[in-house]
Amino acid sequence: MAAVEVEKQRGRSAAVAIAALVIAAGIPLWWKTTETYRAWLPAARISELEALQLELRVEVEVVFARGTLSPEQQKKVPASRMREQQQQVDDKTGLKFTYETRFRTATVMEEDALNQPTAAEADHALHTLTETSCGSVVIYIIPEASALLPQDMRVYVGRSRTALLRSQVASVVGAGLPEVLAALDPQMEQVLQTMSFNHQDVTAALTDRLRPGLSTRDSLADSMRAFKSSPGYEITFSLLNPDPKHHQLHWDVEAALDAYIYPLLHKMAPVANFSVDSQILYYAVLGVNPRYDASASAYTLSADSLAHVINPVEARLGSNAASSNPVLNFLLYVPDSLHSPLIIRNDQKQEVASNAFHSPRWGGIMVYNVDGAYGNDTQFPVDIAIDMSRVMGVFLSQLRLMLGFQQTGAPPGFVLEAAGREGVAEWELDRLLWSRSVENVATASASITSLAQLLDQIANIVINDNIAQQVASAVTALQAAVAELEAGNLALALEHSREAISASERAFFDPSLLHLLYFPDDQKFAIYIPLFLPMCVPILLSLLKIFREVQQHRAEKRAKRD
Amino acid sequence: MANIIAVVCASYGLAQSVCDGEDLAERFFRSDHTNNWAVLVCTSRFWFNYRHVANTLSVYRSVKRLGIPDSHIVLMLADDMACNHRNPKPATVFSHKNMELNVYGDDVEVDYRGYEVTVENFLRVLTGRLPPSTPRSKRLLSDDHSNILIYLTGHGGNGFLKFQDSEEISNVELADAFEQMWQKRRYNELLFIIDTCQGASMYERFYSPNLMALASSQVGEDSLSHQPDLAIGVHLMDRYTFYLLEFLEDIHPASQANMNDLFKVCPKSQCVSTPGHRTDLFQRDPGSVLITDFFGSVRKVEITMETINLTVPGIPLERFGGEPHTETALAYVDQLPVAQIIHQKPKQKDWHPPDGFILGLWTLILLVFFRTYGIKHLKHIF
């Protein structure tokens, strides 16, 4: 009897011990081993990024030349003035434009510079005098009677960051300083909107954060044409020669690139990296048949057929397939001798001066006619040297469009100096830097917030340390970029925004974040039940038996006592 | 409409540029995309799933014919049909009985073949989370103005699609992948076509904007195959894709057919199953969406009006950054030295003493001689 009792006792203690082991050691062990490693993310700072309040600050310097202000007015000129414009783009994004204006009178050297015969020379002389920082604008107010500008033009915008504005209040004698400043305000606003940024540009740059449908049609066309901000671009120049038997073409593309394209790309080095290559393609034909027009005695391509030219050619183009950067293609097509000359006609059936067309986000094609270089009875093949300056003029303007420099829509009364050999004016580059910084900030913040949301939603994704580090550095760089934009340091802001966007892209597109981890509940049960049920059933039953025995024992004890 | 504007402009003598702008804007804004991509996936392998490979290759052919280049097509096939041991016509995949149309051809560019066609790779292609060593041809490098066509075919069920008999992708995962694409603005508009059994279940869970979906059958229905070929011995195509292909044969790059025509492809009388479509997430009206917006690649084109005047006479081209490197004429090394191969004169070789074989042979001959004729002749030799 006692032996049975001892056995039972042993059995009971064994069952309890096993249950204790399972609960105390097994469950934590199972929990720990099926846990996914999730590094810590700065969730609080990321949630701050959801509501973005961007402030863009422009430093404006207004210089009054001699003759624009009377001496009493000159003494009362305020040192500086601040103007703010606030705007809420949507419920999560707010914009504030701050124009910090400083007033002063012109120095003797600047007066000498302004005495030059033409506006271009004056601008050049002024440019050598002062060093303007990236993002700032200098406006010189010149007297109304000045001969620098033609009669009906009010503003001249030069190649660097200066503008010449013709004052219009000198005629009003006895006008006080406030009236003078008030009359200048709308004109200065117009100048700033041309040279820095305007509301549409900034809103267009923010499209990544906004719901679709908020941007206007003009800005949509511009945004469709230019490439999105990317760390690098690949540019390919191709010469298409469909008729090598008749035309032996020579193009000195390396020298032309050095002279015309590389200066522009060098100026754009803060924005992106560029890699340029070139190729020559023989026996490459256009996909469309040009029609012969007897009135012009030339073959013509109408504007409708241009859309179908690109696809067959693109299939034959080689490309440098090393990186995932967007590719810009610039093609120079020399028509074969049977179809020369080939001219492009626009919708109104008029000849196009440049004989070139471009496709948004792809590149441009120029048709170069060489039939004038030889007569009928020359010895074929004819050696032809291509005039690279004409070709590069067209390609350079197409490249500017693709990179984001908008077409110059000068407001009435403005004279915008053409960029010429350097490719781009400083203020145009500043405009691009403003919109790129804002775009980078918008894209980076959108990526980070959506990544954080994704990682929150899927509790099973592993977050490695390198992802957490990228996210942290992206958040830091983003906050630095916003701070620099507030302070008005455009170059630093661009640099931080580029860091932010590259870190956020690397974090978002990390290969380890693949969430093949959709486990519906019934699948989870299907996995765990065969493992745990056979083990748990004996334990539970024995615990129940022990419990019932203890209850019985207690009931007996109570019965015995009574 | 554009003509009326032009007439009005002309009659009021407005500036030419205004009319140009209006025309251009009209043409530009029929759709928002600047480039086209296609992701074509066949999720089956093995010989009896010949028709799925033929489906995918037929859509690939149409899409290429209408203009999308290979660099913008991601083609995922098991690719075990053309060189299969059971294929009576090797290196071909036919899509029509009597072997009329070989869709394999000479220039098929398969990006993911064989065992690379997995759910993981498919999701990686869609979301862009590929390892950095992936070549460009295997990536979907779309941007926020890309229209993407996604075509899936294989064996499916209610809410899932089977990949190569070993794994499956569920409709929730697919919807999440599309949402990931939308978050990063990796597409402008997306057309999703699926030709499997119970295909409509795969697009039930979509929740991202700008998605349009077509399926070959509803939940609870099977998609059927079209016709067997007695020489090859398997079914060559599925019905829905067969009639889709017939429809696409009439489309050329300048065609104006729209999506409403595509929805009418393969009615129940021809397809036996009921094709379905879903357009509630799509912002534009399907009647205004051209077929070539997704299946072809019609580029938007603008005439270049401005040029920069770089021809300043008398100024030579300056070198930018560094001296010019002198150009030496380069020539190829003689790849095939023919003179050394044919008309060879025997080269003077150095003299080597005779090796063992010759010595042994002569020793044998001498021994046999002296054995036969007696040793007395030896003194005549030495």
PDB file of C-alpha atoms in Angstrom, chain B residues 199-331:
ATOM      1  CA  GLY B 199      -8.273  34.355 -61.663  1.00  0.00           C
ATOM      2  CA  ALA B 200     -10.676  37.002 -60.389  1.00  0.00           C
ATOM      3  CA  SER B 201      -9.757  36.116 -56.822  1.00  0.00           C
ATOM      4  CA  MET B 202      -6.258  37.471 -57.369  1.00  0.00           C
ATOM      5  CA  TYR B 203      -7.409  41.026 -57.849  1.00  0.00           C
ATOM      6  CA  GLU B 204     -10.013  41.088 -55.102  1.00  0.00           C
ATOM      7  CA  ARG B 205      -7.632  42.461 -52.523  1.00  0.00           C
ATOM      8  CA  PHE B 206      -6.063  45.340 -54.436  1.00  0.00           C
ATOM      9  CA  TYR B 207      -6.266  48.652 -52.644  1.00  0.00           C
ATOM     10  CA  SER B 208      -3.737  50.932 -54.335  1.00  0.00           C
ATOM     11  CA  PRO B 209      -4.847  53.621 -56.781  1.00  0.00           C
ATOM     12  CA  ASN B 210      -4.452  53.503 -60.559  1.00  0.00           C
ATOM     13  CA  LEU B 211      -4.822  49.754 -60.943  1.00  0.00           C
ATOM     14  CA  MET B 212      -6.895  48.066 -63.586  1.00  0.00           C
ATOM     15  CA  ALA B 213      -7.245  44.305 -63.578  1.00  0.00           C
ATOM     16  CA  LEU B 214      -8.546  41.671 -65.968  1.00  0.00           C
ATOM     17  CA  ALA B 215      -8.952  37.985 -65.283  1.00  0.00           C
ATOM     18  CA  SER B 216      -9.923  35.073 -67.429  1.00  0.00           C
ATOM     19  CA  SER B 217     -12.383  33.485 -65.010  1.00  0.00           C
ATOM     20  CA  GLN B 218     -14.407  34.202 -61.921  1.00  0.00           C
ATOM     21  CA  VAL B 219     -14.067  32.595 -58.522  1.00  0.00           C
ATOM     22  CA  GLY B 220     -15.291  29.031 -58.725  1.00  0.00           C
ATOM     23  CA  GLU B 221     -14.715  28.738 -62.485  1.00  0.00           C
ATOM     24  CA  ASP B 222     -11.879  27.085 -64.350  1.00  0.00           C
ATOM     25  CA  SER B 223     -10.085  28.646 -67.269  1.00  0.00           C
ATOM     26  CA  LEU B 224      -9.962  26.215 -70.117  1.00  0.00           C
ATOM     27  CA  SER B 225      -7.397  25.573 -72.746  1.00  0.00           C
ATOM     28  CA  HIS B 226      -8.054  26.108 -76.386  1.00  0.00           C
ATOM     29  CA  GLN B 227      -6.935  23.377 -78.653  1.00  0.00           C
ATOM     30  CA  PRO B 228      -4.540  20.461 -78.606  1.00  0.00           C
ATOM     31  CA  ASP B 229      -2.102  19.842 -81.363  1.00  0.00           C
ATOM     32  CA  LEU B 230      -1.974  16.194 -82.283  1.00  0.00           C
ATOM     33  CA  ALA B 231       1.617  16.277 -83.479  1.00  0.00           C
ATOM     34  CA  ILE B 232       3.018  17.946 -80.387  1.00  0.00           C
ATOM     35  CA  GLY B 233       0.609  16.175 -78.094  1.00  0.00           C
ATOM     36  CA  VAL B 234      -0.294  18.941 -75.648  1.00  0.00           C
ATOM     37  CA  HIS B 235      -2.685  21.854 -75.560  1.00  0.00           C
ATOM     38  CA  LEU B 236      -1.062  24.828 -77.187  1.00  0.00           C
ATOM     39  CA  MET B 237      -2.806  27.829 -75.681  1.00  0.00           C
ATOM     40  CA  ASP B 238      -5.439  28.889 -73.221  1.00  0.00           C
ATOM     41  CA  ARG B 239      -8.691  30.254 -74.555  1.00  0.00           C
ATOM     42  CA  TYR B 240      -8.558  33.677 -72.995  1.00  0.00           C
ATOM     43  CA  THR B 241      -5.064  34.425 -74.199  1.00  0.00           C
ATOM     44  CA  PHE B 242      -5.844  32.977 -77.608  1.00  0.00           C
ATOM     45  CA  TYR B 243      -8.691  35.427 -78.135  1.00  0.00           C
ATOM     46  CA  LEU B 244      -6.680  38.201 -76.506  1.00  0.00           C
ATOM     47  CA  LEU B 245      -3.967  37.558 -79.044  1.00  0.00           C
ATOM     48  CA  GLU B 246      -6.457  37.649 -81.882  1.00  0.00           C
ATOM     49  CA  PHE B 247      -7.628  41.000 -80.592  1.00  0.00           C
ATOM     50  CA  LEU B 248      -4.091  42.332 -80.301  1.00  0.00           C
ATOM     51  CA  GLU B 249      -3.215  41.282 -83.852  1.00  0.00           C
ATOM     52  CA  ASP B 250      -5.498  44.058 -85.063  1.00  0.00           C
ATOM     53  CA  ILE B 251      -3.778  46.686 -82.951  1.00  0.00           C
ATOM     54  CA  HIS B 252      -0.947  48.690 -84.479  1.00  0.00           C
ATOM     55  CA  PRO B 253       1.073  51.434 -82.805  1.00  0.00           C
ATOM     56  CA  ALA B 254      -1.209  54.235 -84.017  1.00  0.00           C
ATOM     57  CA  SER B 255      -4.434  52.447 -83.197  1.00  0.00           C
ATOM     58  CA  GLN B 256      -7.122  54.187 -81.155  1.00  0.00           C
ATOM     59  CA  ALA B 257      -8.813  51.116 -79.673  1.00  0.00           C
ATOM     60  CA  ASN B 258      -9.556  51.524 -75.987  1.00  0.00           C
ATOM     61  CA  MET B 259      -9.999  49.402 -72.909  1.00  0.00           C
ATOM     62  CA  ASN B 260     -13.715  48.873 -73.333  1.00  0.00           C
ATOM     63  CA  ASP B 261     -12.888  46.803 -76.407  1.00  0.00           C
ATOM     64  CA  LEU B 262     -10.430  44.795 -74.345  1.00  0.00           C
ATOM     65  CA  PHE B 263     -13.100  44.018 -71.762  1.00  0.00           C
ATOM     66  CA  LYS B 264     -15.243  42.462 -74.480  1.00  0.00           C
ATOM     67  CA  VAL B 265     -12.545  39.977 -75.496  1.00  0.00           C
ATOM     68  CA  CYS B 266     -13.550  36.339 -75.089  1.00  0.00           C
ATOM     69  CA  PRO B 267     -17.182  36.379 -74.006  1.00  0.00           C
ATOM     70  CA  LYS B 268     -18.639  33.367 -72.264  1.00  0.00           C
ATOM     71  CA  SER B 269     -19.664  31.754 -75.520  1.00  0.00           C
ATOM     72  CA  GLN B 270     -16.062  31.501 -76.649  1.00  0.00           C
ATOM     73  CA  CYS B 271     -14.265  31.195 -73.365  1.00  0.00           C
ATOM     74  CA  VAL B 272     -16.670  28.968 -71.413  1.00  0.00           C
ATOM     75  CA  SER B 273     -15.514  30.825 -68.301  1.00  0.00           C
ATOM     76  CA  THR B 274     -16.619  34.388 -67.580  1.00  0.00           C
ATOM     77  CA  PRO B 275     -13.790  36.917 -67.836  1.00  0.00           C
ATOM     78  CA  GLY B 276     -13.903  39.646 -65.269  1.00  0.00           C
ATOM     79  CA  HIS B 277     -12.370  43.047 -64.805  1.00  0.00           C
ATOM     80  CA  ARG B 278     -11.932  45.619 -62.093  1.00  0.00           C
ATOM     81  CA  THR B 279     -11.675  49.329 -62.731  1.00  0.00           C
ATOM     82  CA  ASP B 280     -12.842  50.980 -59.511  1.00  0.00           C
ATOM     83  CA  LEU B 281      -9.289  51.848 -58.467  1.00  0.00           C
ATOM     84  CA  PHE B 282      -8.505  53.416 -61.815  1.00  0.00           C
ATOM     85  CA  GLN B 283      -8.807  57.170 -62.051  1.00  0.00           C
ATOM     86  CA  ARG B 284      -9.424  57.634 -65.740  1.00  0.00           C
ATOM     87  CA  ASP B 285     -12.462  56.388 -67.545  1.00  0.00           C
ATOM     88  CA  PRO B 286     -11.558  53.073 -69.270  1.00  0.00           C
ATOM     89  CA  GLY B 287     -13.114  54.314 -72.492  1.00  0.00           C
ATOM     90  CA  SER B 288     -10.415  56.960 -72.741  1.00  0.00           C
ATOM     91  CA  VAL B 289      -7.526  54.611 -72.088  1.00  0.00           C
ATOM     92  CA  LEU B 290      -5.875  53.417 -75.281  1.00  0.00           C
ATOM     93  CA  ILE B 291      -4.690  49.848 -75.665  1.00  0.00           C
ATOM     94  CA  THR B 292      -1.311  51.181 -76.709  1.00  0.00           C
ATOM     95  CA  ASP B 293      -1.051  53.013 -73.384  1.00  0.00           C
ATOM     96  CA  PHE B 294      -0.145  49.653 -71.878  1.00  0.00           C
ATOM     97  CA  PHE B 295       0.646  47.223 -74.649  1.00  0.00           C
ATOM     98  CA  GLY B 296       2.681  49.540 -76.815  1.00  0.00           C
ATOM     99  CA  SER B 297       5.141  52.293 -76.286  1.00  0.00           C
ATOM    100  CA  VAL B 298       4.006  55.424 -78.034  1.00  0.00           C
ATOM    101  CA  ARG B 299       6.399  58.129 -77.038  1.00  0.00           C
ATOM    102  CA  LYS B 300       5.439  61.680 -76.372  1.00  0.00           C
ATOM    103  CA  VAL B 301       7.452  63.905 -78.601  1.00  0.00           C
ATOM    104  CA  GLU B 302       8.115  67.630 -78.533  1.00  0.00           C
ATOM    105  CA  ILE B 303       9.777  69.670 -81.209  1.00  0.00           C
ATOM    106  CA  THR B 304      12.903  71.405 -79.961  1.00  0.00           C
ATOM    107  CA  MET B 305      12.164  75.060 -80.461  1.00  0.00           C
ATOM    108  CA  GLU B 306      15.153  76.602 -78.756  1.00  0.00           C
ATOM    109  CA  THR B 307      18.760  76.083 -79.541  1.00  0.00           C
ATOM    110  CA  ILE B 308      21.820  77.616 -77.995  1.00  0.00           C
ATOM    111  CA  ASN B 309      24.047  79.511 -80.344  1.00  0.00           C
ATOM    112  CA  LEU B 310      27.487  78.056 -79.835  1.00  0.00           C
ATOM    113  CA  THR B 311      29.028  78.957 -83.160  1.00  0.00           C
ATOM    114  CA  VAL B 312      31.327  81.779 -82.199  1.00  0.00           C
ATOM    115  CA  PRO B 313      33.761  82.095 -85.086  1.00  0.00           C
ATOM    116  CA  GLY B 314      37.439  82.261 -84.458  1.00  0.00           C
ATOM    117  CA  ILE B 315      37.440  80.728 -81.006  1.00  0.00           C
ATOM    118  CA  PRO B 316      39.007  77.301 -81.065  1.00  0.00           C
ATOM    119  CA  LEU B 317      37.546  74.566 -78.933  1.00  0.00           C
ATOM    120  CA  GLU B 318      39.252  74.684 -75.559  1.00  0.00           C
ATOM    121  CA  ARG B 319      40.158  71.545 -73.818  1.00  0.00           C
ATOM    122  CA  PHE B 320      38.497  71.210 -70.461  1.00  0.00           C
ATOM    123  CA  GLY B 321      40.708  69.921 -67.729  1.00  0.00           C
ATOM    124  CA  GLY B 322      43.977  68.470 -68.933  1.00  0.00           C
ATOM    125  CA  GLU B 323      46.102  68.318 -72.028  1.00  0.00           C
ATOM    126  CA  PRO B 324      44.891  66.462 -75.038  1.00  0.00           C
ATOM    127  CA  HIS B 325      46.265  62.974 -75.222  1.00  0.00           C
ATOM    128  CA  THR B 326      47.972  62.169 -78.479  1.00  0.00           C
ATOM    129  CA  GLU B 327      46.144  59.695 -80.580  1.00  0.00           C
ATOM    130  CA  THR B 328      48.128  56.751 -81.727  1.00  0.00           C
ATOM    131  CA  ALA B 329      46.667  54.702 -84.485  1.00  0.00           C
ATOM    132  CA  LEU B 330      45.466  51.488 -82.927  1.00  0.00           C
ATOM    133  CA  ALA B 331      45.461  48.160 -84.696  1.00  0.00           C
TER     134      ALA B 331
END
